[in-house]
Short mmCIF file of C-alpha atoms and ligand atoms in Angstrom, two decimals:
data_model
loop_
_atom_site.label_atom_id
_atom_site.label_comp_id
_atom_site.label_asym_id
_atom_site.label_seq_id
_atom_site.Cartn_x
_atom_site.Cartn_y
_atom_site.Cartn_z
CA MET A 1 -3.70 -57.62 -45.62
CA LYS A 2 -3.60 -54.21 -44.08
CA ALA A 3 -5.91 -52.27 -41.68
CA LYS A 4 -5.88 -48.95 -40.08
CA ILE A 5 -7.16 -47.85 -36.70
CA THR A 6 -7.15 -44.03 -35.95
CA VAL A 7 -8.08 -42.56 -32.14
CA ALA A 8 -8.11 -39.29 -30.92
CA ALA A 9 -7.42 -38.18 -27.18
CA GLU A 10 -10.61 -35.76 -27.15
CA MET A 11 -12.78 -38.76 -28.65
CA LYS A 12 -13.62 -40.51 -25.74
CA ILE A 13 -16.55 -43.27 -25.37
CA GLY A 14 -16.39 -42.79 -21.80
CA GLU A 15 -14.76 -43.74 -18.35
CA ILE A 16 -14.09 -47.49 -18.02
CA ASP A 17 -15.79 -48.25 -14.82
CA ARG A 18 -13.57 -50.78 -13.03
CA ARG A 19 -16.42 -53.02 -12.32
CA ILE A 20 -16.55 -53.92 -16.06
CA PHE A 21 -13.48 -56.53 -15.15
CA GLY A 22 -16.13 -58.41 -12.66
CA SER A 23 -16.78 -62.10 -12.56
CA PHE A 24 -18.96 -64.61 -10.50
CA ILE A 25 -18.76 -67.09 -8.21
CA GLU A 26 -22.17 -69.27 -7.77
CA HIS A 27 -22.94 -72.15 -5.25
CA LEU A 28 -22.76 -74.74 -8.56
CA GLY A 29 -20.34 -77.55 -9.02
CA ARG A 30 -16.78 -77.13 -7.61
CA ALA A 31 -16.98 -73.18 -7.81
CA VAL A 32 -17.27 -72.78 -4.03
CA TYR A 33 -16.34 -76.17 -2.73
CA GLY A 34 -12.89 -77.54 -4.12
CA GLY A 35 -12.65 -73.92 -5.96
CA ILE A 36 -12.33 -71.04 -3.64
CA TYR A 37 -13.09 -72.92 -0.45
CA GLU A 38 -11.51 -76.06 0.65
CA PRO A 39 -10.80 -76.56 4.23
CA GLY A 40 -7.67 -79.01 4.83
CA HIS A 41 -6.15 -78.24 1.30
CA PRO A 42 -2.36 -77.55 1.90
CA MET A 43 -2.83 -74.29 0.07
CA SER A 44 -5.94 -73.10 2.54
CA ASP A 45 -5.69 -70.42 5.05
CA LYS A 46 -7.02 -71.05 8.18
CA ASP A 47 -10.83 -70.12 7.12
CA GLY A 48 -10.43 -72.59 4.55
CA MET A 49 -9.80 -70.38 1.32
CA ARG A 50 -7.45 -71.86 -1.08
CA THR A 51 -4.67 -68.94 -1.24
CA ASP A 52 -3.31 -70.48 -4.69
CA VAL A 53 -6.72 -69.53 -5.97
CA ILE A 54 -6.88 -66.27 -4.53
CA GLU A 55 -3.21 -65.21 -5.92
CA LEU A 56 -4.65 -66.12 -9.50
CA ILE A 57 -7.64 -64.24 -8.80
CA LYS A 58 -5.42 -61.06 -7.95
CA GLU A 59 -3.35 -61.76 -10.88
CA MET A 60 -6.64 -61.50 -13.02
CA GLY A 61 -7.49 -58.34 -11.67
CA VAL A 62 -11.24 -59.05 -10.16
CA PRO A 63 -12.56 -56.03 -8.62
CA VAL A 64 -16.02 -57.24 -8.24
CA VAL A 65 -17.61 -60.77 -7.69
CA ARG A 66 -21.08 -61.61 -7.92
CA TYR A 67 -22.51 -64.23 -5.42
CA PRO A 68 -24.39 -66.72 -4.71
CA GLY A 69 -26.31 -67.23 -8.22
CA GLY A 70 -26.85 -67.59 -10.63
CA ASN A 71 -30.18 -70.07 -10.77
CA PHE A 72 -28.80 -71.04 -7.49
CA VAL A 73 -29.97 -67.78 -5.68
CA SER A 74 -33.65 -68.46 -6.78
CA GLY A 75 -34.31 -71.12 -3.93
CA TYR A 76 -31.85 -69.92 -1.49
CA ASN A 77 -32.31 -69.35 2.33
CA TRP A 78 -29.67 -66.92 3.08
CA GLU A 79 -30.28 -67.67 6.85
CA ASP A 80 -29.08 -71.32 6.00
CA GLY A 81 -25.60 -70.08 5.32
CA VAL A 82 -24.87 -68.05 8.67
CA GLY A 83 -24.33 -68.74 12.00
CA PRO A 84 -22.71 -71.69 13.62
CA VAL A 85 -21.73 -74.07 11.09
CA GLU A 86 -22.39 -77.32 12.70
CA GLU A 87 -26.11 -75.75 12.91
CA ARG A 88 -26.73 -74.94 9.13
CA PRO A 89 -29.20 -77.34 6.95
CA LYS A 90 -28.13 -79.40 4.28
CA ARG A 91 -30.49 -78.99 1.59
CA LEU A 92 -31.51 -80.55 -1.91
CA GLU A 93 -30.55 -77.65 -4.08
CA LEU A 94 -33.31 -77.61 -7.11
CA ALA A 95 -31.23 -75.67 -9.84
CA TRP A 96 -28.33 -77.64 -10.19
CA GLY A 97 -29.75 -81.15 -8.55
CA VAL A 98 -27.41 -81.38 -5.87
CA THR A 99 -26.79 -81.54 -2.19
CA GLU A 100 -25.78 -77.92 -0.84
CA PRO A 101 -23.95 -78.28 2.72
CA ASN A 102 -24.30 -74.47 3.65
CA THR A 103 -20.98 -74.57 5.19
CA PHE A 104 -20.21 -71.58 3.12
CA GLY A 105 -22.33 -68.70 3.33
CA THR A 106 -22.43 -64.89 3.11
CA ASN A 107 -20.15 -64.18 5.85
CA GLU A 108 -17.34 -66.58 4.42
CA PHE A 109 -17.96 -64.99 1.18
CA MET A 110 -17.54 -61.27 2.32
CA LEU A 111 -14.32 -62.67 4.46
CA TRP A 112 -13.26 -64.18 0.86
CA CYS A 113 -13.69 -60.93 -0.85
CA GLN A 114 -11.46 -59.29 1.42
CA LYS A 115 -8.64 -61.90 0.87
CA ALA A 116 -9.38 -61.40 -2.94
CA LYS A 117 -9.38 -57.83 -2.93
CA ALA A 118 -12.85 -57.73 -4.56
CA SER A 119 -16.18 -56.30 -3.46
CA PRO A 120 -19.01 -58.17 -3.43
CA MET A 121 -22.17 -57.87 -5.72
CA MET A 122 -24.89 -59.76 -3.91
CA ALA A 123 -27.94 -61.23 -5.62
CA VAL A 124 -30.86 -61.45 -3.58
CA ASN A 125 -33.80 -64.56 -3.88
CA LEU A 126 -36.88 -63.09 -5.63
CA GLY A 127 -37.71 -66.52 -6.70
CA THR A 128 -38.99 -68.86 -3.70
CA ARG A 129 -38.71 -65.75 -1.48
CA GLY A 130 -39.25 -61.91 -1.85
CA PRO A 131 -38.50 -58.37 -0.87
CA ASP A 132 -38.93 -59.39 2.89
CA GLU A 133 -36.23 -61.61 2.81
CA ALA A 134 -34.14 -59.44 0.49
CA ARG A 135 -34.43 -56.29 2.94
CA ALA A 136 -33.59 -58.63 6.04
CA LEU A 137 -30.31 -59.74 4.07
CA VAL A 138 -29.36 -55.79 3.34
CA GLU A 139 -29.86 -55.06 6.96
CA TYR A 140 -27.81 -57.97 8.14
CA CYS A 141 -25.03 -57.19 5.77
CA ASN A 142 -25.09 -53.31 6.11
CA HIS A 143 -26.57 -52.15 9.39
CA LYS A 144 -24.17 -51.31 12.01
CA SER A 145 -26.20 -52.59 15.23
CA ASN A 146 -29.46 -52.11 17.28
CA SER A 147 -31.57 -54.10 15.04
CA LYS A 148 -32.84 -57.79 14.59
CA TYR A 149 -30.60 -58.77 11.66
CA SER A 150 -27.84 -56.48 12.45
CA ASP A 151 -27.42 -57.77 16.04
CA LEU A 152 -27.88 -61.25 14.35
CA ARG A 153 -24.75 -60.65 12.43
CA ILE A 154 -22.80 -59.40 15.23
CA SER A 155 -23.89 -62.40 17.40
CA HIS A 156 -22.38 -64.44 14.67
CA GLY A 157 -18.91 -62.73 15.34
CA TYR A 158 -18.93 -60.29 12.85
CA LYS A 159 -19.14 -56.77 14.54
CA ASP A 160 -18.67 -54.32 11.49
CA PRO A 161 -21.17 -54.24 8.59
CA TRP A 162 -19.77 -55.55 5.59
CA GLY A 163 -21.28 -52.50 3.63
CA VAL A 164 -22.27 -54.22 0.39
CA LYS A 165 -22.85 -51.78 -2.47
CA LEU A 166 -24.27 -53.72 -5.36
CA TRP A 167 -27.27 -56.18 -5.05
CA CYS A 168 -28.72 -57.92 -8.02
CA LEU A 169 -32.77 -58.19 -7.80
CA GLY A 170 -32.99 -62.02 -8.30
CA ASN A 171 -31.71 -63.77 -11.62
CA GLU A 172 -33.10 -64.65 -14.97
CA MET A 173 -36.30 -64.42 -13.59
CA ASP A 174 -37.83 -64.89 -17.39
CA GLY A 175 -36.29 -68.01 -17.83
CA PRO A 176 -38.96 -71.20 -17.14
CA TRP A 177 -35.82 -73.33 -15.72
CA GLN A 178 -35.87 -70.50 -12.72
CA MET A 179 -37.66 -71.49 -9.64
CA CYS A 180 -40.73 -69.24 -9.47
CA ALA A 181 -39.81 -67.59 -12.67
CA LYS A 182 -42.36 -64.93 -13.63
CA THR A 183 -44.11 -62.75 -15.87
CA ALA A 184 -42.34 -59.43 -16.98
CA THR A 185 -45.25 -57.40 -14.99
CA GLU A 186 -45.06 -59.97 -12.07
CA TYR A 187 -41.23 -59.54 -12.00
CA GLY A 188 -41.55 -55.97 -12.41
CA ARG A 189 -43.61 -55.28 -9.34
CA ILE A 190 -41.65 -57.55 -6.83
CA ALA A 191 -38.42 -56.41 -8.08
CA ASN A 192 -39.53 -52.47 -7.73
CA GLU A 193 -40.82 -53.13 -4.17
CA ALA A 194 -37.90 -55.14 -3.10
CA SER A 195 -35.49 -52.32 -4.37
CA LYS A 196 -37.44 -49.83 -2.74
CA MET A 197 -37.26 -51.36 0.62
CA MET A 198 -33.67 -52.40 0.31
CA LYS A 199 -32.83 -49.18 -0.12
CA TRP A 200 -34.85 -47.94 2.33
CA VAL A 201 -32.62 -50.04 4.50
CA ASP A 202 -29.55 -48.49 3.30
CA GLY A 203 -29.78 -45.77 1.08
CA SER A 204 -26.36 -46.03 -0.51
CA ILE A 205 -26.86 -49.25 -2.41
CA GLU A 206 -27.19 -49.78 -6.02
CA THR A 207 -29.50 -52.40 -7.78
CA VAL A 208 -29.72 -54.25 -10.65
CA LEU A 209 -32.87 -55.25 -12.44
CA CYS A 210 -32.87 -58.59 -14.15
CA GLY A 211 -33.20 -58.25 -17.88
CA SER A 212 -33.81 -61.15 -20.23
CA SER A 213 -31.52 -64.15 -19.63
CA SER A 214 -30.26 -64.21 -23.26
CA ARG A 215 -31.08 -62.22 -26.29
CA GLY A 216 -32.81 -65.34 -27.56
CA MET A 217 -35.56 -65.37 -25.34
CA ARG A 218 -38.82 -64.89 -26.97
CA THR A 219 -39.78 -62.04 -24.51
CA PHE A 220 -36.45 -60.11 -25.17
CA GLY A 221 -37.17 -56.48 -25.65
CA ASP A 222 -40.61 -56.61 -24.02
CA TRP A 223 -39.18 -57.94 -20.80
CA GLU A 224 -36.96 -54.96 -20.62
CA ALA A 225 -39.59 -52.37 -21.59
CA THR A 226 -42.12 -53.92 -19.31
CA THR A 227 -40.07 -54.29 -16.12
CA LEU A 228 -38.34 -50.84 -16.56
CA ASP A 229 -41.54 -49.11 -16.92
CA ILE A 230 -42.43 -50.46 -13.81
CA ALA A 231 -39.30 -50.21 -11.79
CA TYR A 232 -37.28 -47.30 -13.65
CA ASP A 233 -37.12 -44.81 -10.41
CA ASN A 234 -35.95 -47.43 -7.92
CA VAL A 235 -33.38 -49.37 -9.84
CA ASP A 236 -29.93 -48.44 -11.17
CA TYR A 237 -28.83 -51.12 -13.89
CA VAL A 238 -30.50 -53.37 -16.01
CA SER A 239 -28.72 -56.88 -16.46
CA LEU A 240 -27.92 -58.75 -19.66
CA HIS A 241 -26.53 -62.40 -19.84
CA GLN A 242 -25.17 -64.19 -22.85
CA TYR A 243 -22.99 -67.50 -23.56
CA TYR A 244 -21.15 -67.95 -26.78
CA GLY A 245 -20.31 -71.57 -28.07
CA ASN A 246 -18.98 -72.95 -31.27
CA HIS A 247 -21.16 -75.94 -31.54
CA ALA A 248 -20.94 -76.06 -35.44
CA ASN A 249 -17.01 -76.11 -35.18
CA ASP A 250 -17.47 -72.80 -37.40
CA LEU A 251 -14.31 -70.62 -36.50
CA PRO A 252 -15.18 -67.62 -38.65
CA SER A 253 -18.63 -67.43 -37.37
CA PHE A 254 -17.63 -68.22 -33.66
CA LEU A 255 -14.71 -65.39 -33.94
CA ALA A 256 -17.77 -63.23 -35.25
CA LYS A 257 -19.95 -63.62 -32.10
CA SER A 258 -18.97 -60.29 -30.73
CA LEU A 259 -20.79 -58.25 -33.55
CA GLU A 260 -24.02 -59.90 -31.92
CA LEU A 261 -22.84 -59.06 -28.57
CA ASP A 262 -22.33 -55.62 -29.97
CA ASP A 263 -26.07 -55.80 -31.12
CA PHE A 264 -27.33 -57.09 -27.96
CA ILE A 265 -25.89 -54.27 -25.80
CA TYR A 266 -27.07 -51.48 -28.61
CA SER A 267 -30.46 -53.27 -28.35
CA VAL A 268 -30.82 -53.08 -24.40
CA ILE A 269 -29.31 -49.33 -24.46
CA CYS A 270 -32.06 -48.32 -26.80
CA THR A 271 -34.80 -50.01 -24.68
CA CYS A 272 -33.58 -48.40 -21.38
CA ASP A 273 -33.64 -44.99 -23.29
CA PHE A 274 -37.22 -45.89 -24.84
CA VAL A 275 -38.49 -46.12 -21.43
CA LYS A 276 -36.57 -43.03 -20.06
CA ALA A 277 -38.02 -40.82 -23.06
CA LYS A 278 -41.49 -42.26 -22.20
CA LYS A 279 -41.04 -41.21 -18.59
CA ARG A 280 -39.62 -37.75 -19.35
CA SER A 281 -37.02 -39.04 -16.87
CA LYS A 282 -33.61 -37.36 -16.09
CA LYS A 283 -32.10 -40.53 -15.36
CA THR A 284 -30.10 -42.92 -17.12
CA ILE A 285 -30.25 -46.76 -16.74
CA ASN A 286 -26.69 -48.30 -17.33
CA LEU A 287 -26.13 -51.69 -18.11
CA SER A 288 -24.72 -54.51 -15.72
CA PHE A 289 -23.66 -57.34 -18.33
CA ASP A 290 -23.31 -59.72 -15.33
CA GLU A 291 -23.10 -63.23 -17.07
CA TRP A 292 -20.74 -63.42 -20.07
CA ASN A 293 -18.44 -65.97 -21.20
CA VAL A 294 -17.92 -69.04 -23.87
CA TRP A 295 -19.78 -72.05 -22.64
CA TYR A 296 -20.42 -75.32 -24.53
CA HIS A 297 -17.70 -77.56 -24.16
CA SER A 298 -19.23 -79.17 -20.90
CA ASN A 299 -23.14 -78.82 -22.10
CA GLY A 300 -25.03 -82.35 -21.35
CA ALA A 301 -22.43 -83.88 -19.05
CA PRO A 302 -24.31 -86.02 -16.75
CA VAL A 303 -24.13 -85.31 -12.92
CA GLU A 304 -24.88 -87.63 -10.30
CA ARG A 305 -28.25 -86.32 -8.46
CA TRP A 306 -27.82 -84.96 -5.12
CA SER A 307 -24.23 -85.36 -5.22
CA PHE A 308 -21.92 -82.88 -3.40
CA ALA A 309 -19.76 -80.64 -5.33
CA PRO A 310 -19.85 -82.57 -8.58
CA ASN A 311 -17.51 -81.59 -11.71
CA GLN A 312 -20.35 -79.75 -13.17
CA LEU A 313 -20.03 -77.39 -16.28
CA GLU A 314 -16.28 -77.71 -16.11
CA ASP A 315 -15.26 -76.26 -19.76
CA ILE A 316 -11.75 -76.59 -20.44
CA TYR A 317 -11.22 -73.76 -22.95
CA ASN A 318 -8.70 -73.50 -25.71
CA PHE A 319 -7.06 -71.34 -28.10
CA GLU A 320 -10.03 -70.11 -30.11
CA ASP A 321 -11.87 -69.44 -27.19
CA ALA A 322 -9.39 -67.04 -25.57
CA LEU A 323 -9.70 -65.02 -28.90
CA VAL A 324 -13.28 -64.99 -28.42
CA VAL A 325 -13.14 -63.72 -25.04
CA ALA A 326 -10.68 -61.15 -26.31
CA CYS A 327 -13.18 -60.03 -28.82
CA LEU A 328 -16.10 -59.92 -26.47
CA LEU A 329 -13.97 -57.84 -24.06
CA ILE A 330 -13.01 -55.25 -26.33
CA THR A 331 -16.79 -55.25 -27.38
CA LEU A 332 -17.70 -54.57 -23.78
CA LEU A 333 -14.96 -51.85 -23.47
CA ARG A 334 -16.46 -50.14 -26.68
CA HIS A 335 -19.71 -49.59 -24.73
CA ALA A 336 -17.77 -48.10 -21.57
CA ASP A 337 -20.18 -45.32 -21.67
CA ARG A 338 -23.12 -47.61 -20.69
CA VAL A 339 -21.67 -50.89 -19.59
CA LYS A 340 -20.61 -50.21 -16.16
CA ILE A 341 -20.55 -53.71 -14.80
CA ALA A 342 -19.84 -56.92 -16.30
CA CYS A 343 -19.08 -60.23 -14.88
CA LEU A 344 -17.26 -62.97 -16.74
CA ALA A 345 -19.23 -66.14 -15.68
CA GLN A 346 -17.49 -67.69 -13.87
CA LEU A 347 -14.43 -67.53 -12.06
CA VAL A 348 -13.18 -70.79 -10.34
CA ASN A 349 -13.80 -74.43 -12.26
CA VAL A 350 -17.57 -73.71 -13.47
CA ILE A 351 -17.24 -72.35 -17.07
CA ALA A 352 -14.07 -70.31 -15.61
CA PRO A 353 -10.50 -69.00 -16.27
CA ILE A 354 -9.16 -70.69 -13.32
CA PHE A 355 -9.13 -74.35 -12.67
CA THR A 356 -8.42 -76.51 -9.60
CA LYS A 357 -8.09 -79.98 -8.57
CA THR A 358 -9.80 -80.75 -5.52
CA GLY A 359 -7.01 -81.64 -3.15
CA GLY A 360 -4.40 -80.80 -5.75
CA GLY A 361 -3.05 -77.83 -7.96
CA VAL A 362 -4.61 -74.99 -10.07
CA PHE A 363 -3.91 -73.67 -13.53
CA ARG A 364 -4.65 -70.84 -15.78
CA GLN A 365 -7.11 -71.26 -18.49
CA THR A 366 -6.14 -69.89 -22.05
CA THR A 367 -9.11 -67.19 -21.51
CA PHE A 368 -7.66 -66.28 -18.34
CA TYR A 369 -4.68 -64.03 -20.34
CA PRO A 370 -6.98 -61.85 -22.64
CA PHE A 371 -8.94 -61.06 -19.58
CA ALA A 372 -6.11 -60.34 -17.07
CA LYS A 373 -4.11 -58.31 -19.82
CA MET A 374 -7.07 -56.06 -20.50
CA SER A 375 -8.07 -55.79 -16.67
CA GLN A 376 -4.28 -54.65 -16.18
CA PHE A 377 -4.01 -52.27 -18.95
CA ALA A 378 -7.40 -51.29 -20.27
CA ARG A 379 -7.56 -48.27 -17.45
CA GLY A 380 -8.95 -44.75 -17.88
CA SER A 381 -11.02 -44.13 -20.64
CA ALA A 382 -12.21 -45.96 -23.98
CA LEU A 383 -11.34 -43.99 -27.14
CA ARG A 384 -13.80 -44.17 -29.94
CA PRO A 385 -11.65 -45.98 -32.82
CA ILE A 386 -12.17 -45.25 -36.49
CA ILE A 387 -11.44 -48.98 -38.15
CA GLU A 388 -10.45 -49.57 -41.42
CA SER A 389 -10.36 -53.04 -42.11
CA PRO A 390 -10.80 -55.85 -44.87
CA LYS A 391 -14.13 -57.77 -44.07
CA TYR A 392 -15.19 -61.34 -44.67
CA ASP A 393 -18.84 -63.02 -44.72
CA CYS A 394 -19.41 -66.26 -42.82
CA LYS A 395 -22.42 -68.74 -42.20
CA GLU A 396 -23.75 -66.36 -39.24
CA PHE A 397 -22.74 -62.99 -40.06
CA CYS A 398 -21.71 -60.57 -43.07
CA ASP A 399 -19.28 -57.95 -43.25
CA VAL A 400 -17.20 -59.04 -40.17
CA PRO A 401 -13.94 -56.94 -40.02
CA TYR A 402 -10.92 -58.78 -39.52
CA LEU A 403 -10.01 -56.28 -36.91
CA GLU A 404 -11.32 -56.38 -33.34
CA SER A 405 -9.83 -53.43 -31.56
CA ILE A 406 -10.04 -50.66 -28.84
CA VAL A 407 -7.96 -48.07 -27.54
CA THR A 408 -7.67 -47.06 -24.07
CA TYR A 409 -6.09 -43.95 -22.63
CA ASP A 410 -5.08 -44.08 -18.71
CA GLU A 411 -4.62 -40.43 -18.02
CA GLU A 412 -3.28 -41.08 -14.56
CA ASN A 413 -0.30 -43.00 -15.70
CA ASP A 414 0.23 -41.34 -19.13
CA GLU A 415 -0.48 -44.70 -20.83
CA VAL A 416 -2.24 -45.81 -24.04
CA ALA A 417 -3.23 -49.23 -24.81
CA LEU A 418 -4.28 -50.74 -27.94
CA PHE A 419 -5.93 -54.30 -27.59
CA ALA A 420 -6.43 -56.16 -31.16
CA VAL A 421 -7.66 -59.29 -32.51
CA ASN A 422 -6.81 -60.41 -36.02
CA ARG A 423 -9.53 -62.83 -36.92
CA SER A 424 -8.04 -63.98 -40.34
CA ALA A 425 -6.76 -67.69 -40.01
CA GLU A 426 -4.57 -67.28 -43.19
CA GLU A 427 -3.12 -63.88 -43.28
CA GLU A 428 -1.04 -61.43 -41.25
CA MET A 429 -2.46 -57.94 -40.78
CA LEU A 430 -0.29 -54.81 -40.89
CA LEU A 431 -2.04 -52.41 -38.72
CA ASP A 432 -1.35 -48.98 -39.12
CA ILE A 433 -2.06 -47.09 -35.62
CA SER A 434 -2.62 -43.49 -35.40
CA ILE A 435 -3.09 -41.88 -32.33
CA LEU A 436 -3.84 -38.44 -32.68
CA GLY A 437 -2.86 -36.34 -29.67
CA PHE A 438 -0.25 -38.40 -28.69
CA GLU A 439 2.56 -37.64 -30.62
CA ASP A 440 4.81 -37.94 -27.38
CA TYR A 441 3.96 -41.27 -26.72
CA LYS A 442 6.22 -44.18 -27.62
CA ALA A 443 5.65 -47.92 -28.05
CA VAL A 444 7.00 -49.67 -24.71
CA ALA A 445 5.74 -53.01 -25.06
CA PHE A 446 3.98 -55.31 -27.84
CA GLU A 447 2.49 -58.83 -26.45
CA SER A 448 0.46 -61.18 -28.03
CA MET A 449 -1.09 -64.63 -27.98
CA ASP A 450 -0.85 -66.29 -31.24
CA GLY A 451 0.73 -69.19 -33.17
CA TYR A 452 -1.10 -72.10 -31.38
CA ASP A 453 -3.08 -74.57 -32.60
CA ILE A 454 -6.98 -73.19 -32.48
CA LYS A 455 -7.90 -76.43 -30.21
CA GLN A 456 -4.72 -76.14 -27.94
CA GLU A 457 -5.63 -76.18 -24.02
CA ASN A 458 -4.05 -75.61 -21.04
CA THR A 459 -3.84 -78.18 -18.34
CA PHE A 460 -1.90 -78.47 -14.71
CA GLY A 461 1.65 -77.79 -15.17
CA ASN A 462 1.51 -76.99 -18.64
CA GLU A 463 0.00 -73.55 -19.37
CA SER A 464 1.59 -73.33 -23.02
CA VAL A 465 -1.23 -71.23 -24.33
CA LYS A 466 -0.33 -67.48 -23.07
CA MET A 467 0.87 -64.16 -23.67
CA HIS A 468 4.49 -63.64 -25.22
CA SER A 469 6.46 -60.29 -25.87
CA ASN A 470 7.33 -59.22 -29.35
CA PRO A 471 9.80 -56.86 -30.64
CA LEU A 472 8.52 -53.28 -30.61
CA PRO A 473 6.06 -52.20 -33.77
CA GLU A 474 7.74 -50.18 -36.37
CA GLU A 475 7.55 -46.42 -36.21
CA ASN A 476 6.79 -43.97 -39.34
CA GLY A 477 6.71 -40.27 -38.54
CA LYS A 478 3.59 -40.02 -36.44
CA ASN A 479 1.99 -43.51 -37.09
CA VAL A 480 3.08 -47.15 -35.72
CA THR A 481 3.04 -49.96 -37.85
CA ALA A 482 2.34 -53.48 -36.05
CA CYS A 483 2.45 -56.77 -37.62
CA LEU A 484 -0.51 -58.91 -36.02
CA LYS A 485 0.11 -62.58 -36.72
CA PRO A 486 -3.20 -64.71 -37.95
CA LEU A 487 -5.40 -65.61 -35.42
CA SER A 488 -3.64 -63.23 -32.67
CA PHE A 489 -4.95 -61.32 -29.55
CA ASN A 490 -2.48 -58.28 -29.11
CA VAL A 491 -1.54 -55.80 -26.71
CA ILE A 492 0.39 -52.60 -27.59
CA ARG A 493 1.12 -49.89 -24.81
CA PHE A 494 2.69 -46.64 -25.25
CA LYS A 495 4.15 -44.32 -22.75
CA LYS A 496 4.67 -40.85 -22.73
O1 AHR B 501 -23.74 -69.47 -15.22
C1 AHR B 501 -24.16 -70.55 -15.16
C2 AHR B 501 -25.76 -70.55 -15.14
O2 AHR B 501 -26.40 -69.74 -16.51
C3 AHR B 501 -26.29 -69.50 -14.08
O3 AHR B 501 -26.73 -69.95 -12.93
C4 AHR B 501 -27.57 -68.77 -14.64
O4 AHR B 501 -27.73 -67.51 -14.24
C5 AHR B 501 -27.48 -69.04 -16.19
O5 AHR B 501 -28.17 -69.27 -16.91
#
């Protein structure tokens, strides 16, 4: 089949905020304990941080990491996780039914962020706790000295403030599974007050209001409109969360899930702008898609109640999951004008691109590769693509273009990058690439992920599902034609 993509240098969607390549570490399963933190492991440093994991996170290119939850945060007392480790309490952790030892907490996370070259995105507990504890945590993290909580931090051995810039106002507060879930009005008021007070402590921070915990929530839309109506002036972003699965083993529908994501993002933008219009506001609320991923392989796996760091939500990803992650990330980039933050949920072991053995090795899951490639090369601005592609219908969607694609332009490095998925399982795609205004650019690299069984996975010592290099695509006059293999993720880079 043939398809065409046309972009022009001047037709920018928007600047790509690096934070769109964020991720997430929750106190859940083996994300922290046995994931990023494992004192005594041969690869751990003096602070107990696994350096093999840190190396992979750097390779993946993750500029921001959300922490400590997730559902966990709605019952978390941040004070439990600071100060002398031997004095920290063990808690029954109600979100995931496990025991939390609190040997890793805020300061350990900040230290870890420094080592992983990521900045922290902290969530505050607006479930069992509220604005008072939230503002105290900002003071603990960000205030220099000479106040109760900044002096407490100093007494814990951390003289300099951590300067945390990004704060989530709770987590999924619309969900009945959440500790102290709230109605939109209840949450809107608490979030508004918390944000106001947190910003009074440190005027340089940005805050994220909880949107719906998924597009499927009965209150979706009304929740965003009501909470934003209350908190509009005091918050900077609204959150979106969504996970996708292939429960029905229906590949054409699974590959098309990014159409649903596109629609979800569009609906939230419309709701933000509806509230903006109602308020005659000059301020625009942007989007923080702070939980997204494929998640379904591990659903329903039993966990021993009150155990410590069990094997929870440990999805092992396959090749089709990697293609879906690529489509989702391309879609996020297509909304670069409004999606400023996004977090692949999560980062290590728990529905994650990096998988460890406690006491053992680590490997890159299939989903690691499209993320890492896009984080490395989708820089600068996203260009608005005009896509001409044959389409298909499937059980869940109509008119699905076989081609999912975005082009980015990195002005600083004189580089243009095209990211494309061919959704067809049967046919190669001859893609005609027309990048107007870049006539003096030449293709310099063509990499792809293709040719694997759709259910093929990676494992320890065998990362066979990964990117590989191809011969450069053909140039014909001003255009370039690339052959995209059936079921493939492709990255073509052009340089001046
Ligand atoms: O990422 C796993 C869980 O999914 C998070 O704790 C929660 O916010 C969401 O429901």
